[in-house]
XYZ file of C-alpha atoms in Angstrom:
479
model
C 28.793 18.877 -37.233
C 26.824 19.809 -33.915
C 27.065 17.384 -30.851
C 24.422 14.676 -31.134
C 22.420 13.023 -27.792
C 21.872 9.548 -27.466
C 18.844 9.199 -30.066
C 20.461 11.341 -32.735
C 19.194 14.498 -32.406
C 21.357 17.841 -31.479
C 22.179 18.168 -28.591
C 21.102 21.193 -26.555
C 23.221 24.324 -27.073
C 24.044 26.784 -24.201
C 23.648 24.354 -21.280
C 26.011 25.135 -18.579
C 28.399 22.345 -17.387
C 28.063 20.202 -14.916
C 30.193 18.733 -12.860
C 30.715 15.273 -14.070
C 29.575 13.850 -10.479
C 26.093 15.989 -10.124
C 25.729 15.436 -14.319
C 25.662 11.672 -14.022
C 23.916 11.959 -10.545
C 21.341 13.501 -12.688
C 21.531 11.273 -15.361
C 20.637 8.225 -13.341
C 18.103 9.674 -11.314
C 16.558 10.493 -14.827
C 16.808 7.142 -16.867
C 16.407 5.196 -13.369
C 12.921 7.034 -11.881
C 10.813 5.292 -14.852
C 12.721 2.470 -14.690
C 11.813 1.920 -10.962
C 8.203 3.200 -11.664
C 7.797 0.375 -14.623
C 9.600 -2.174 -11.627
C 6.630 -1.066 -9.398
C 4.489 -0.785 -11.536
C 4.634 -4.219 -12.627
C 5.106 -5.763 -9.136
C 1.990 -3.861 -8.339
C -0.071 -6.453 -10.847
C 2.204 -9.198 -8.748
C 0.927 -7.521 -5.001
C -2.516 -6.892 -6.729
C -2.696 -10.667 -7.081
C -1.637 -11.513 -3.764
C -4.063 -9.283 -1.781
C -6.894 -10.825 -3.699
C -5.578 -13.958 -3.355
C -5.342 -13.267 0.483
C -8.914 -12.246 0.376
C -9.783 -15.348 -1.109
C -8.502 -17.179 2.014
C -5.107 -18.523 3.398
C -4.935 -21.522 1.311
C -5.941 -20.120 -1.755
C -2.753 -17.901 -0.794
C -0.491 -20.664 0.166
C -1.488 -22.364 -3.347
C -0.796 -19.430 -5.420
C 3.051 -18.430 -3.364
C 3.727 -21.986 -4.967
C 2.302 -21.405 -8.281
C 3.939 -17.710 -8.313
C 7.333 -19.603 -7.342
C 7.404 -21.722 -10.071
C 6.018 -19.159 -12.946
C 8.504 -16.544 -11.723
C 11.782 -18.446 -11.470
C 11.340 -19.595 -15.019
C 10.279 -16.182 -15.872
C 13.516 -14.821 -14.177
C 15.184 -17.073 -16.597
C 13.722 -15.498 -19.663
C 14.190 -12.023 -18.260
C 18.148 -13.134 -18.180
C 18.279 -13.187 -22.073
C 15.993 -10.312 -22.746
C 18.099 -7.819 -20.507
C 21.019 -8.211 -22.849
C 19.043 -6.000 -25.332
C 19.662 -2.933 -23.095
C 23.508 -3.098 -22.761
C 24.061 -4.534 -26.141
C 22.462 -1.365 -27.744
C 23.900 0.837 -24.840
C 27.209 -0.094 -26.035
C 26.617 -0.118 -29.995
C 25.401 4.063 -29.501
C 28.444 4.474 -27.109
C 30.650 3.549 -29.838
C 28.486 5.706 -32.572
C 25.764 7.673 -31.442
C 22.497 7.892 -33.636
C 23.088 4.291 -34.708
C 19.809 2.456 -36.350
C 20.741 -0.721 -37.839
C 22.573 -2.192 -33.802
C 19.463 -1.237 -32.382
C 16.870 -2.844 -34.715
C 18.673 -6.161 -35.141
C 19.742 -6.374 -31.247
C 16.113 -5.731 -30.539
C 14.765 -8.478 -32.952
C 17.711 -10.999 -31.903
C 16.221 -9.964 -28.201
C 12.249 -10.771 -29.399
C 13.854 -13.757 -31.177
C 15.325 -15.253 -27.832
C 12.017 -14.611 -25.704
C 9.986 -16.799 -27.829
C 12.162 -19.192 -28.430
C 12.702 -19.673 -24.749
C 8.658 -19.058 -23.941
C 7.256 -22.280 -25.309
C 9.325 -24.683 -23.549
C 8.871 -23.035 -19.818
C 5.466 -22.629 -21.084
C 5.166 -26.121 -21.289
C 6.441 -27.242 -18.251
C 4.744 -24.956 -16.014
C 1.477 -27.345 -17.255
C 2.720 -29.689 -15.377
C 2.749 -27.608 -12.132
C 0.344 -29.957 -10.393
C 2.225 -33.506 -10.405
C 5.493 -31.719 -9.656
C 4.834 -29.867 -6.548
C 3.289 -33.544 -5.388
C 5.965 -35.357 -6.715
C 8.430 -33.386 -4.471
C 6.003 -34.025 -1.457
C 3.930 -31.223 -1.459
C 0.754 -31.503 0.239
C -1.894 -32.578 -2.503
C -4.626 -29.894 -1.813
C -2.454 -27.245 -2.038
C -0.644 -28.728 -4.809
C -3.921 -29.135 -7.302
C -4.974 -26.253 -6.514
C -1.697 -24.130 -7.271
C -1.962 -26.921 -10.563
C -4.943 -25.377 -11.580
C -4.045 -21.611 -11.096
C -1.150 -21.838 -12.845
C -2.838 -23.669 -16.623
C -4.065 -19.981 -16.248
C -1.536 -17.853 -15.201
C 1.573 -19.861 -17.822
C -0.472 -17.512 -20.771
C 1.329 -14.561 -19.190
C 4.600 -15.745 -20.025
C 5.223 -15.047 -23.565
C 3.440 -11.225 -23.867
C 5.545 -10.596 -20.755
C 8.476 -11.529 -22.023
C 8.202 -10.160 -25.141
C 7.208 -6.897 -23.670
C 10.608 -6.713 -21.066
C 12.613 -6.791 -24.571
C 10.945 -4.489 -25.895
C 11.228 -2.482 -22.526
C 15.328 -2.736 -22.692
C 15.535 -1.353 -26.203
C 13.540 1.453 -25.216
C 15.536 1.854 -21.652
C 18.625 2.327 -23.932
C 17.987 4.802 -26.271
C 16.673 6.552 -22.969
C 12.752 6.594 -23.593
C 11.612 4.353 -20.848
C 8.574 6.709 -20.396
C 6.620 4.392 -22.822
C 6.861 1.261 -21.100
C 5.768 2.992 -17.588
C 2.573 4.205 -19.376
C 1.578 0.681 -20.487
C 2.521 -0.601 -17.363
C 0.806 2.041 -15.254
C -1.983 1.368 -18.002
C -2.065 -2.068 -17.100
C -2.487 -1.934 -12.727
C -5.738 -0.682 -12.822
C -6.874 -3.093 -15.736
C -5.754 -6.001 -13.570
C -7.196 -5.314 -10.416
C -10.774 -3.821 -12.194
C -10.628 -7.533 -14.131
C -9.274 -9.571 -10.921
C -12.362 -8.421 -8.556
C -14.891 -8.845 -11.514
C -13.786 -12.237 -12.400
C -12.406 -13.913 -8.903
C -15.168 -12.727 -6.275
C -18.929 -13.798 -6.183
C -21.147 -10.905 -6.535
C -22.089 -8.422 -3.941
C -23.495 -4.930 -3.736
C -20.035 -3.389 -4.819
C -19.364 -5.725 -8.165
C -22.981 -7.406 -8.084
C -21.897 -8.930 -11.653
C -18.829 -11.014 -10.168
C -18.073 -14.178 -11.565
C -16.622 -16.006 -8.375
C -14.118 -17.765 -10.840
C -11.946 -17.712 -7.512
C -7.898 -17.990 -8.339
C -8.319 -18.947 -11.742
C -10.250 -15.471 -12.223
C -7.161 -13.954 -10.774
C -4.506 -15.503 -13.133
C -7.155 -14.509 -16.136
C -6.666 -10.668 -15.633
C -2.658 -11.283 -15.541
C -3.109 -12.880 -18.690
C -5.138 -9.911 -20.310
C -2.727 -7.531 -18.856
C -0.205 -8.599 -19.998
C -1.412 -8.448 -23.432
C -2.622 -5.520 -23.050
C 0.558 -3.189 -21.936
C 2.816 -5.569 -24.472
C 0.303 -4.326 -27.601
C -0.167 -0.825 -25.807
C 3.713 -0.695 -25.836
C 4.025 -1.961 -29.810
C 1.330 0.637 -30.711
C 3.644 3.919 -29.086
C 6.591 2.457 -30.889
C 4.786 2.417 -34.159
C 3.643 6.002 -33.888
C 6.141 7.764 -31.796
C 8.296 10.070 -34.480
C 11.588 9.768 -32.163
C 11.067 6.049 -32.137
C 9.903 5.611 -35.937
C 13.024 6.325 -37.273
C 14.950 3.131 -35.589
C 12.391 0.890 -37.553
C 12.454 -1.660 -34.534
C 9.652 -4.147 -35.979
C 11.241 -3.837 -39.904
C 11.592 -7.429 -40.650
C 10.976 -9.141 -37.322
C 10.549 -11.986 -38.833
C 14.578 -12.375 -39.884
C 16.407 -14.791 -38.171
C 19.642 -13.915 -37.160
C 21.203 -16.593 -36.388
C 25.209 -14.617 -35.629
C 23.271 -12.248 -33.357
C 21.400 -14.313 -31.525
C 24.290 -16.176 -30.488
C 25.407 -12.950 -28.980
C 22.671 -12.335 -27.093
C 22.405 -16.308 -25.684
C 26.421 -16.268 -24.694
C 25.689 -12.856 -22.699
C 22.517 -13.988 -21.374
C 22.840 -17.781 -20.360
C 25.264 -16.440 -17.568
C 22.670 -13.987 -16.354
C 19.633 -16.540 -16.539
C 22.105 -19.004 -14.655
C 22.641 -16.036 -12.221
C 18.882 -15.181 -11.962
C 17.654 -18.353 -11.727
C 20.478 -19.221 -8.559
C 18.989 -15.988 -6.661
C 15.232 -16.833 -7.822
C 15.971 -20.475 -7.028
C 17.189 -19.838 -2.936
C 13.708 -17.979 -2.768
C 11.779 -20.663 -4.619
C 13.435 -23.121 -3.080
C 12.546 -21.131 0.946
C 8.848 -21.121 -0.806
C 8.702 -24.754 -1.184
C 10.608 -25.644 2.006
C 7.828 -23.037 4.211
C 5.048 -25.415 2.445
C 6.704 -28.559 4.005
C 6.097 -26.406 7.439
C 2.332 -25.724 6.883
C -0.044 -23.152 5.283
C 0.700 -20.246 8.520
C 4.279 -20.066 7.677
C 4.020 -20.325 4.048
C 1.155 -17.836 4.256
C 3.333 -15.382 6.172
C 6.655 -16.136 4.235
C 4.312 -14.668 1.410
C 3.363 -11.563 2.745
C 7.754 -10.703 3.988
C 8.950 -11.931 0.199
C 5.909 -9.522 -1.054
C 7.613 -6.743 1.034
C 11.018 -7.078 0.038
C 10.552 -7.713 -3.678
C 8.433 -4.261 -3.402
C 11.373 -2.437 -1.927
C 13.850 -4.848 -4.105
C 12.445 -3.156 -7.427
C 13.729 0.220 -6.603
C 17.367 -0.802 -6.692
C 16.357 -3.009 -9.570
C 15.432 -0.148 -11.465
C 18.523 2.072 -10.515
C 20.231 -1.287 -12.085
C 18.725 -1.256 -15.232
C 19.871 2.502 -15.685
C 23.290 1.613 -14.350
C 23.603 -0.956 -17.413
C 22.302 1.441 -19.590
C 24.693 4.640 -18.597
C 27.955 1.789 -17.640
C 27.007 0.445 -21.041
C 27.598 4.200 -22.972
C 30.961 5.139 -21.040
C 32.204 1.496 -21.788
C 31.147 2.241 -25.220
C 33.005 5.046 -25.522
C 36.028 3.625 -23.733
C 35.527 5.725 -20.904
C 36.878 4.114 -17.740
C 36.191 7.229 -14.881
C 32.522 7.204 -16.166
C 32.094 3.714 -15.858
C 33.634 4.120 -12.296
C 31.380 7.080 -11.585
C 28.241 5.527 -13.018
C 28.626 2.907 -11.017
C 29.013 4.770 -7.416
C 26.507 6.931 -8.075
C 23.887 3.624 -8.781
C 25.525 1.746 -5.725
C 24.807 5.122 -3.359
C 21.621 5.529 -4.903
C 19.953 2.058 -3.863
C 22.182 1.792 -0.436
C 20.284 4.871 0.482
C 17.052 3.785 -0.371
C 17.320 0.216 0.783
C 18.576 1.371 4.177
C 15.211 3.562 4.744
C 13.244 0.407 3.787
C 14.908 -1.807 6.642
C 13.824 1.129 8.998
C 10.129 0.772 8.146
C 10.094 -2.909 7.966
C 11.680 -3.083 11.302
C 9.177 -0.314 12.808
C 5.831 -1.347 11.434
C 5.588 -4.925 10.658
C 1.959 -5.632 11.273
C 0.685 -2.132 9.259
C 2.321 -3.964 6.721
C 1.072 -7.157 7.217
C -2.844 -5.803 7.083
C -1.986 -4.915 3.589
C -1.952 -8.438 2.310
C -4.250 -10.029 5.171
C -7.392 -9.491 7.356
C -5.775 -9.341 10.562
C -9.146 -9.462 12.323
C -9.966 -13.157 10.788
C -9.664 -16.184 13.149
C -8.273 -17.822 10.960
C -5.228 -15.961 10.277
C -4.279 -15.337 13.895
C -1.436 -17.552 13.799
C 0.416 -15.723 10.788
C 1.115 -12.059 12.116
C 3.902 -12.940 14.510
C 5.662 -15.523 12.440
C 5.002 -12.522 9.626
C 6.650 -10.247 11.793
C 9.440 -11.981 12.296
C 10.560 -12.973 8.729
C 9.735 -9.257 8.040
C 12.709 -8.397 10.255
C 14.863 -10.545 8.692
C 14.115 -8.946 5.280
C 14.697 -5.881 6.934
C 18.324 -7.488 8.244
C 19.080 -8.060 4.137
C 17.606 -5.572 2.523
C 20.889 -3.204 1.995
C 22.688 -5.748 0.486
C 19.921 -7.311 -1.604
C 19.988 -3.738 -3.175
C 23.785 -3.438 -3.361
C 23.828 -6.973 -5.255
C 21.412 -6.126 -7.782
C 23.346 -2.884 -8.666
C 26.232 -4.511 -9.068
C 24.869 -7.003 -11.381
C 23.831 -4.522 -13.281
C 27.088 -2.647 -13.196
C 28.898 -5.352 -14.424
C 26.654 -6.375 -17.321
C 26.672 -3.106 -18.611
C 30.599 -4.322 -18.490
C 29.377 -7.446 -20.852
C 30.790 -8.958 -17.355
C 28.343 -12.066 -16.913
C 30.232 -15.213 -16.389
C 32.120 -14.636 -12.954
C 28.942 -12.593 -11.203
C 27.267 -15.995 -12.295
C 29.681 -18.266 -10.292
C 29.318 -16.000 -7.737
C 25.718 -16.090 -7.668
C 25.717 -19.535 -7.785
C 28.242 -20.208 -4.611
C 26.705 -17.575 -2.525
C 23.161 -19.117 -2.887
C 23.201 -22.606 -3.690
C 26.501 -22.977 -2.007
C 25.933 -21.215 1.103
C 22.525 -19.963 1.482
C 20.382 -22.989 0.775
C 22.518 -25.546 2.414
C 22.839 -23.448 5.705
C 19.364 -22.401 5.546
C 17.991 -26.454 5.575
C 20.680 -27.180 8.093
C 19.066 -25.094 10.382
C 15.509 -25.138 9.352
C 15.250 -29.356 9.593
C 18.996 -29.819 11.107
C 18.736 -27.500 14.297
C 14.674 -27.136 14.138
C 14.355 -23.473 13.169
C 12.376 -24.234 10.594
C 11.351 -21.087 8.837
C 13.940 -19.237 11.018
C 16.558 -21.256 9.389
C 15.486 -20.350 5.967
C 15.496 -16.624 6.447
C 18.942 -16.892 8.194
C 20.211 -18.805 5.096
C 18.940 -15.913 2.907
C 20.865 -13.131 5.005
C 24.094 -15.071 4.957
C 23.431 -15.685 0.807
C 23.247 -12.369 0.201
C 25.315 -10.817 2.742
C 28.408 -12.775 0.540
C 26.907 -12.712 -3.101
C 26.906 -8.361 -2.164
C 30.174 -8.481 -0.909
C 32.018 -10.384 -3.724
C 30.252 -8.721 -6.567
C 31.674 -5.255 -4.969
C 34.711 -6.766 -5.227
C 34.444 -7.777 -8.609
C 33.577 -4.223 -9.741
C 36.229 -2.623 -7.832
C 38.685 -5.482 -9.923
C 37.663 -4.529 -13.236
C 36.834 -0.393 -13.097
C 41.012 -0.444 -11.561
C 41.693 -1.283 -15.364
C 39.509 0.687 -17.098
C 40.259 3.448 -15.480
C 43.564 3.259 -17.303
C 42.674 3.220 -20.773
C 42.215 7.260 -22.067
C 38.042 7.734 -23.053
C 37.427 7.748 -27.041
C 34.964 11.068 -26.764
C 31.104 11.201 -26.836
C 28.662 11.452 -24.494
């Protein structure tokens, strides 16, 4: 029987060999480059918003970083149980390559766990308004990131559903689809965002001047849009047909889907520690006035930018971890994982270079320098750019990890982890010094560093613990 690849089909004939080192090197750079396309792709609709929100004006822009807070660590949360699709399956064709029946059920258990998790965030993000005042927030800016956000909360269901959807594909190694609906979906967004947020002029002259709520109205659409985009390729795509992935969607699964929610409560706990320490900066810089909060926006808009290449090199590491521990093969899980972890140190150190050299280029991307009225935000921008710059390397080296060690089925101690770094360390040193010693958005960016800086370091460790004893056991053959 000839060699099968990863969807089933035979394998090439004739190909020379590789070196193990340069094949995976290849691998990853393969599975990982859509991967981090989709990851900037998608951000792209997030920095989209945020320049017109800028445009709009400072507050409107101070409103929204709240309102995006909120939405996006509860989102985070979601994304937690969805990404167990993509190691789950990874692992099932590891064990049997070709496999249909893992892949559909995972997939629906995965679709399953988004909606079920949807409605209740869903609802509480209503309430956005009375609980940024309730927590002291000042009321203008509080009402108004109220009102954005009975817009934007639509998003969060079609998005969810479509980053399940996006793992499935990831692990049978056609991410290609989901980067066309998301790369579908940029241009959709920003067309819709200027038509429906700005007033008309001789460049739209049919704008509606629906102001931030016309801005969380084309997330909404897009996000429909590249979720029913992405259901329509998997309907028709021959190589994708054959897996069936919608048959029965409506079965619940109830043994399943406890699988997927006792992998993925660990990683929403672990998302939602790391999204929290950034939410929880977000709301502190609104305590300290629109400027800071304004520039804090524009830094965490940099370094989530950079932050979704090694995001996207983690999703692949889950993917190709996922197949060698599938196969019981302990040096490939070892090598996957150095060659994702050199991957994003590389790129992560060349983004600390730029940030540190050209701060203000990159601050007229998300604000009109020239306006009076944000004079006051380019040098405090400048400065928590640097500090981004001081933890970007080990922001990257984190998030590979993590996804290292899921592709392990390794959640629960990379969540404790998580958990002390941040909320144990980062947060607490990052108030004592912002209110304590007077920094005040100083201290918050030097309690990020020092979060990171440990959460990076421990989670290397962890890896290093667990590939020692895997690199024992003999592989069990396949890919």
């Amino acid at each position: 029987m000839p060699a099968l690849d990863l969807a089933g089909f035979p394998a090439r004939e004739g190909a020379p060999l590789q070196r193990p080192w340069l094949r995976e090197l290849r691998a990853t750079l393969a599975l990982s480059g859509p991967l981090v396309l989709i990851n900037l792709a998608q951000h792209g609709l997030i920095m989209a918003d945020v320049v017109m929100l800028g445009r709009l004006g400072a507050g409107e822009l101070a409103a929204a970083t709240l309102a995006h807070g909120l939405y996006f660590i509860l989102f985070i949360g979601g994304i937690g149980l969805t990404s167990t699709v993509a190691p789950l399956i990874a692992e099932a064709l590891g064990r049997m390559a070709g496999a249909t029946d893992p892949v559909r059920r995972t997939l629906r258990a995965g679709l399953w766990a988004a909606t079920l998790i949807a409605v209740p965030m869903m609802g509480l993000l209503w309430y956005t308004g009375p609980l940024l005042a309730a927590i002291g927030e000042p009321p203008a800016l509080a009402e108004a990131a109220g009102a954005y956000m009975r817009v934007l909360q639509w998003a969060m269901w079609p998005a969810l559903l479509f980053m399940g959807l996006r793992g499935a594909l990831a692990a049978l190694e056609r991410p290609g689809w989901a980067l066309a609906a998301s790369l579908a979906a940029l241009p959709l967004n920003v067309a819709l965002g200027i038509w429906l947020a700005f007033p008309g002029s001789e460049a739209f002259p049919a704008g509606l001047g629906l102001g931030m709520a016309g801005v969380g109205l084309a997330t909404v659409t897009s996000a429909i849009f590249s979720l029913v985009l992405l259901v329509a390729v998997v309907l028709c795509d021959p190589r994708l047909r054959r897996y069936r992935l919608f048959h029965r969607l409506w079965r619940f699964d109830p043994v399943l889907l406890g699988r997927v929610f006792r992998l993925g409560l660990p990683i929403v706990a672990t998302g939602l520690a790391e999204a929290g320490l950034f939410e929880a900066a977000a709301l502190g810089m609104g305590l300290f006035g629109a400027t800071q909060l304004a520039a804090h926006a524009v830094a965490i808009q940099i370094a989530a930018f950079c932050f979704m290449v090694p995001n996207g090199v983690a999703q692949a590491a889950t993917v190709r971890v996922g197949l060698a521990f599938g196969r019981r093969d302990g040096a490939g899980v070892r090598r996957s994982g150095l060659v994702a972890l050199g991957l994003a140190f590389v790129f992560m150190t060349l983004c600390a270079g730029l940030q540190l050299t050209a701060p203000a280029a990159l601050t007229g991307l998300f604000l009109d320098l020239d306006a009076p009225s944000n004079a006051g935000v380019l040098p405090v921008a400048t400065a928590f750019i640097g500090f981004a710059a001081l933890f970007a390397v080990a922001d990257g080296v984190q998030s590979v990890c993590l996804g290292v060690l899921r592709g392990l089925q390794d959640t629960k101690v990379p969540m404790w982890v998580a958990v002390g770094g941040y909320w144990g360390l980062g947060v607490p040193l990052g108030a004592a010094l912002a209110w304590g010693v007077g920094y005040e958005g100083y201290g918050i960016w030097t309690g990020f560093c020092a979060g990171l800086f440990v959460v990076a370091a421990l989670l290397v460790l962890r890896w290093r613990r667990l590939t020692t004893g895997l690199l024992a056991r003999p592989a069990a053959g396949g890919r």
